């Protein structure tokens, strides 16, 4: 195996935690006052030394907290801090009468770990390289499996990532940790050796989600939030609008190889009422608001450098003419899919509709079904009038 030259720097944790705590004019756009409320909480935590640095942003109706600290992943203090920030933002959301205020805060109180309580979490602890470029991806109106195809392209497809062929530090491949979100089980699969098995699973993104990607030497390369609100709450309260962190350059895929994977607006599940298939459109933060049919599903990407734990940046990566054609293609696909109206495959299949409000509608028809025999005659309006 090729040894990767990396000076051992300090350990730092990047935590991206997001929640929908209510938004303006529908499930559309986070209100700046709620961002301000969350920012105040994180600013205090930076003053107190709990956080090294933070950046607050929003994509669609999701408020995004990007934080760096020394506490490691899954830390009670950091998760508690995020919970407080969301609670403060929720208060403002309620005062302003924003729509679905407090939506993702499924519990009345914080109990040590924010996972399972509603918000989405992607975290990684890294040993900081002398220059540590990272990209934070944030999607709205879709689910964690939406990142499956881009992650495959970034870390396993040489037609996307030239470095897999050319760079000896990447040539040995990557480990994909795939999570079965129904069973709560994971499997480690190796690219390129196991690529057919990887695809056999992650081609079902509503069930199998790429949770982590590591380099073959064990260093973390990517992590994705994997919460599924509908499985947590047992009823439809929104898709899970995932976040993802990817490390870039120097033995990891180049920034441009990471972004290249989003140049194809692939179909994802989510969109209107979390019940439709549509294209994932890469956009800058200024366009990260949901409009047509509550979408189309969008993804924003912020590029940072981490230096001594500080977040240098960001650069709004999809706010660029190079993605104009992708966006145009996404619009064409959106139009094509919309023409199907309530028909599959635009509307999701029965398995995915289970946690939506459709079963309530179908239940009302249950008693009206009758056995079918040849010679069956429908009851007409005329018959009904005679009854
Ligand atoms: C999808 C989403 C929206 C809502 C839709 C209906 O994740 O958030 O598309 O599902 O706007 O919302 P309600 O039922 O709150 O009126
Ligand atoms: Mg919402
Ligand atoms: Mg959302």
JSON list of N, CA, C and O in Angstrom, two decimals, residues 197-223:
[
{"chain": "A", "resi": 197, "resn": "UNK", "atom": "N", "xyz": [-21.51, -4.94, -6.01]},
{"chain": "A", "resi": 197, "resn": "UNK", "atom": "CA", "xyz": [-22.30, -5.10, -4.77]},
{"chain": "A", "resi": 197, "resn": "UNK", "atom": "C", "xyz": [-22.73, -3.75, -4.22]},
{"chain": "A", "resi": 197, "resn": "UNK", "atom": "O", "xyz": [-23.84, -3.59, -3.72]},
{"chain": "A", "resi": 198, "resn": "UNK", "atom": "N", "xyz": [-21.82, -2.78, -4.29]},
{"chain": "A", "resi": 198, "resn": "UNK", "atom": "CA", "xyz": [-22.16, -1.43, -3.83]},
{"chain": "A", "resi": 198, "resn": "UNK", "atom": "C", "xyz": [-23.39, -0.95, -4.59]},
{"chain": "A", "resi": 198, "resn": "UNK", "atom": "O", "xyz": [-24.39, -0.50, -4.01]},
{"chain": "A", "resi": 199, "resn": "UNK", "atom": "N", "xyz": [-23.34, -1.11, -5.93]},
{"chain": "A", "resi": 199, "resn": "UNK", "atom": "CA", "xyz": [-24.45, -0.62, -6.76]},
{"chain": "A", "resi": 199, "resn": "UNK", "atom": "C", "xyz": [-25.73, -1.41, -6.51]},
{"chain": "A", "resi": 199, "resn": "UNK", "atom": "O", "xyz": [-26.83, -0.85, -6.56]},
{"chain": "A", "resi": 200, "resn": "UNK", "atom": "N", "xyz": [-25.57, -2.72, -6.22]},
{"chain": "A", "resi": 200, "resn": "UNK", "atom": "CA", "xyz": [-26.75, -3.55, -5.96]},
{"chain": "A", "resi": 200, "resn": "UNK", "atom": "C", "xyz": [-27.53, -3.00, -4.77]},
{"chain": "A", "resi": 200, "resn": "UNK", "atom": "O", "xyz": [-28.75, -3.08, -4.72]},
{"chain": "A", "resi": 201, "resn": "UNK", "atom": "N", "xyz": [-26.81, -2.42, -3.81]},
{"chain": "A", "resi": 201, "resn": "UNK", "atom": "CA", "xyz": [-27.49, -1.85, -2.64]},
{"chain": "A", "resi": 201, "resn": "UNK", "atom": "C", "xyz": [-27.88, -0.40, -2.86]},
{"chain": "A", "resi": 201, "resn": "UNK", "atom": "O", "xyz": [-29.06, -0.04, -2.74]},
{"chain": "A", "resi": 202, "resn": "UNK", "atom": "N", "xyz": [-26.93, 0.45, -3.21]},
{"chain": "A", "resi": 202, "resn": "UNK", "atom": "CA", "xyz": [-27.21, 1.90, -3.16]},
{"chain": "A", "resi": 202, "resn": "UNK", "atom": "C", "xyz": [-28.08, 2.38, -4.32]},
{"chain": "A", "resi": 202, "resn": "UNK", "atom": "O", "xyz": [-28.52, 3.52, -4.32]},
{"chain": "A", "resi": 203, "resn": "UNK", "atom": "N", "xyz": [-28.37, 1.47, -5.26]},
{"chain": "A", "resi": 203, "resn": "UNK", "atom": "CA", "xyz": [-29.35, 1.78, -6.30]},
{"chain": "A", "resi": 203, "resn": "UNK", "atom": "C", "xyz": [-30.76, 1.84, -5.73]},
{"chain": "A", "resi": 203, "resn": "UNK", "atom": "O", "xyz": [-31.70, 2.23, -6.42]},
{"chain": "A", "resi": 204, "resn": "UNK", "atom": "N", "xyz": [-30.94, 1.42, -4.45]},
{"chain": "A", "resi": 204, "resn": "UNK", "atom": "CA", "xyz": [-32.20, 1.59, -3.74]},
{"chain": "A", "resi": 204, "resn": "UNK", "atom": "C", "xyz": [-31.98, 2.66, -2.67]},
{"chain": "A", "resi": 204, "resn": "UNK", "atom": "O", "xyz": [-31.81, 2.37, -1.49]},
{"chain": "A", "resi": 205, "resn": "UNK", "atom": "N", "xyz": [-31.96, 3.93, -3.08]},
{"chain": "A", "resi": 205, "resn": "UNK", "atom": "CA", "xyz": [-31.53, 4.97, -2.13]},
{"chain": "A", "resi": 205, "resn": "UNK", "atom": "C", "xyz": [-32.51, 5.24, -1.00]},
{"chain": "A", "resi": 205, "resn": "UNK", "atom": "O", "xyz": [-32.14, 5.82, 0.01]},
{"chain": "A", "resi": 206, "resn": "UNK", "atom": "N", "xyz": [-33.78, 4.79, -1.15]},
{"chain": "A", "resi": 206, "resn": "UNK", "atom": "CA", "xyz": [-34.72, 5.03, -0.06]},
{"chain": "A", "resi": 206, "resn": "UNK", "atom": "C", "xyz": [-34.46, 4.08, 1.10]},
{"chain": "A", "resi": 206, "resn": "UNK", "atom": "O", "xyz": [-34.95, 4.29, 2.21]},
{"chain": "A", "resi": 207, "resn": "UNK", "atom": "N", "xyz": [-33.68, 3.04, 0.87]},
{"chain": "A", "resi": 207, "resn": "UNK", "atom": "CA", "xyz": [-33.38, 2.09, 1.95]},
{"chain": "A", "resi": 207, "resn": "UNK", "atom": "C", "xyz": [-31.90, 2.04, 2.31]},
{"chain": "A", "resi": 207, "resn": "UNK", "atom": "O", "xyz": [-31.53, 2.03, 3.48]},
{"chain": "A", "resi": 208, "resn": "UNK", "atom": "N", "xyz": [-31.04, 1.98, 1.29]},
{"chain": "A", "resi": 208, "resn": "UNK", "atom": "CA", "xyz": [-29.59, 1.86, 1.54]},
{"chain": "A", "resi": 208, "resn": "UNK", "atom": "C", "xyz": [-28.92, 3.20, 1.28]},
{"chain": "A", "resi": 208, "resn": "UNK", "atom": "O", "xyz": [-29.02, 3.74, 0.18]},
{"chain": "A", "resi": 209, "resn": "UNK", "atom": "N", "xyz": [-28.23, 3.67, 2.30]},
{"chain": "A", "resi": 209, "resn": "UNK", "atom": "CA", "xyz": [-27.64, 5.00, 2.24]},
{"chain": "A", "resi": 209, "resn": "UNK", "atom": "C", "xyz": [-26.14, 4.90, 2.48]},
{"chain": "A", "resi": 209, "resn": "UNK", "atom": "O", "xyz": [-25.71, 4.23, 3.42]},
{"chain": "A", "resi": 210, "resn": "UNK", "atom": "N", "xyz": [-25.36, 5.55, 1.62]},
{"chain": "A", "resi": 210, "resn": "UNK", "atom": "CA", "xyz": [-23.92, 5.60, 1.89]},
{"chain": "A", "resi": 210, "resn": "UNK", "atom": "C", "xyz": [-23.75, 6.52, 3.09]},
{"chain": "A", "resi": 210, "resn": "UNK", "atom": "O", "xyz": [-24.06, 7.70, 3.04]},
{"chain": "A", "resi": 211, "resn": "UNK", "atom": "N", "xyz": [-23.27, 5.94, 4.18]},
{"chain": "A", "resi": 211, "resn": "UNK", "atom": "CA", "xyz": [-23.16, 6.69, 5.45]},
{"chain": "A", "resi": 211, "resn": "UNK", "atom": "C", "xyz": [-21.78, 7.34, 5.56]},
{"chain": "A", "resi": 211, "resn": "UNK", "atom": "O", "xyz": [-21.67, 8.50, 5.91]},
{"chain": "A", "resi": 212, "resn": "UNK", "atom": "N", "xyz": [-20.74, 6.51, 5.30]},
{"chain": "A", "resi": 212, "resn": "UNK", "atom": "CA", "xyz": [-19.36, 7.03, 5.34]},
{"chain": "A", "resi": 212, "resn": "UNK", "atom": "C", "xyz": [-18.61, 6.54, 4.12]},
{"chain": "A", "resi": 212, "resn": "UNK", "atom": "O", "xyz": [-18.87, 5.45, 3.61]},
{"chain": "A", "resi": 213, "resn": "UNK", "atom": "N", "xyz": [-17.62, 7.34, 3.71]},
{"chain": "A", "resi": 213, "resn": "UNK", "atom": "CA", "xyz": [-16.60, 6.85, 2.81]},
{"chain": "A", "resi": 213, "resn": "UNK", "atom": "C", "xyz": [-15.26, 7.10, 3.50]},
{"chain": "A", "resi": 213, "resn": "UNK", "atom": "O", "xyz": [-15.03, 8.21, 4.02]},
{"chain": "A", "resi": 214, "resn": "UNK", "atom": "N", "xyz": [-14.42, 6.08, 3.57]},
{"chain": "A", "resi": 214, "resn": "UNK", "atom": "CA", "xyz": [-13.07, 6.21, 4.11]},
{"chain": "A", "resi": 214, "resn": "UNK", "atom": "C", "xyz": [-12.07, 5.87, 3.02]},
{"chain": "A", "resi": 214, "resn": "UNK", "atom": "O", "xyz": [-12.38, 5.08, 2.12]},
{"chain": "A", "resi": 215, "resn": "UNK", "atom": "N", "xyz": [-10.88, 6.44, 3.15]},
{"chain": "A", "resi": 215, "resn": "UNK", "atom": "CA", "xyz": [-9.81, 5.99, 2.27]},
{"chain": "A", "resi": 215, "resn": "UNK", "atom": "C", "xyz": [-9.37, 4.62, 2.76]},
{"chain": "A", "resi": 215, "resn": "UNK", "atom": "O", "xyz": [-9.66, 4.23, 3.89]},
{"chain": "A", "resi": 216, "resn": "UNK", "atom": "N", "xyz": [-8.68, 3.90, 1.91]},
{"chain": "A", "resi": 216, "resn": "UNK", "atom": "CA", "xyz": [-8.31, 2.53, 2.25]},
{"chain": "A", "resi": 216, "resn": "UNK", "atom": "C", "xyz": [-7.39, 2.51, 3.48]},
{"chain": "A", "resi": 216, "resn": "UNK", "atom": "O", "xyz": [-7.32, 1.53, 4.21]},
{"chain": "A", "resi": 217, "resn": "UNK", "atom": "N", "xyz": [-6.70, 3.63, 3.76]},
{"chain": "A", "resi": 217, "resn": "UNK", "atom": "CA", "xyz": [-5.85, 3.70, 4.96]},
{"chain": "A", "resi": 217, "resn": "UNK", "atom": "C", "xyz": [-6.64, 4.08, 6.21]},
{"chain": "A", "resi": 217, "resn": "UNK", "atom": "O", "xyz": [-6.07, 4.33, 7.27]},
{"chain": "A", "resi": 218, "resn": "UNK", "atom": "N", "xyz": [-7.97, 4.14, 6.09]},
{"chain": "A", "resi": 218, "resn": "UNK", "atom": "CA", "xyz": [-8.81, 4.37, 7.26]},
{"chain": "A", "resi": 218, "resn": "UNK", "atom": "C", "xyz": [-9.17, 5.82, 7.50]},
{"chain": "A", "resi": 218, "resn": "UNK", "atom": "O", "xyz": [-9.95, 6.13, 8.41]},
{"chain": "A", "resi": 219, "resn": "UNK", "atom": "N", "xyz": [-8.61, 6.72, 6.71]},
{"chain": "A", "resi": 219, "resn": "UNK", "atom": "CA", "xyz": [-8.92, 8.15, 6.94]},
{"chain": "A", "resi": 219, "resn": "UNK", "atom": "C", "xyz": [-10.29, 8.49, 6.37]},
{"chain": "A", "resi": 219, "resn": "UNK", "atom": "O", "xyz": [-10.61, 8.13, 5.25]},
{"chain": "A", "resi": 220, "resn": "UNK", "atom": "N", "xyz": [-11.06, 9.23, 7.16]},
{"chain": "A", "resi": 220, "resn": "UNK", "atom": "CA", "xyz": [-12.42, 9.59, 6.73]},
{"chain": "A", "resi": 220, "resn": "UNK", "atom": "C", "xyz": [-12.37, 10.52, 5.52]},
{"chain": "A", "resi": 220, "resn": "UNK", "atom": "O", "xyz": [-11.55, 11.43, 5.46]},
{"chain": "A", "resi": 221, "resn": "UNK", "atom": "N", "xyz": [-13.25, 10.26, 4.56]},
{"chain": "A", "resi": 221, "resn": "UNK", "atom": "CA", "xyz": [-13.32, 11.10, 3.36]},
{"chain": "A", "resi": 221, "resn": "UNK", "atom": "C", "xyz": [-14.67, 11.81, 3.27]},
{"chain": "A", "resi": 221, "resn": "UNK", "atom": "O", "xyz": [-14.76, 12.93, 2.78]},
{"chain": "A", "resi": 222, "resn": "UNK", "atom": "N", "xyz": [-15.74, 11.14, 3.74]},
{"chain": "A", "resi": 222, "resn": "UNK", "atom": "CA", "xyz": [-17.06, 11.73, 3.62]},
{"chain": "A", "resi": 222, "resn": "UNK", "atom": "C", "xyz": [-18.01, 11.15, 4.66]},
{"chain": "A", "resi": 222, "resn": "UNK", "atom": "O", "xyz": [-17.88, 9.99, 5.07]},
{"chain": "A", "resi": 223, "resn": "UNK", "atom": "N", "xyz": [-18.95, 11.96, 5.08]},
{"chain": "A", "resi": 223, "resn": "UNK", "atom": "CA", "xyz": [-19.99, 11.48, 6.00]},
{"chain": "A", "resi": 223, "resn": "UNK", "atom": "C", "xyz": [-21.32, 12.16, 5.66]},
{"chain": "A", "resi": 223, "resn": "UNK", "atom": "O", "xyz": [-21.34, 13.32, 5.27]}
]
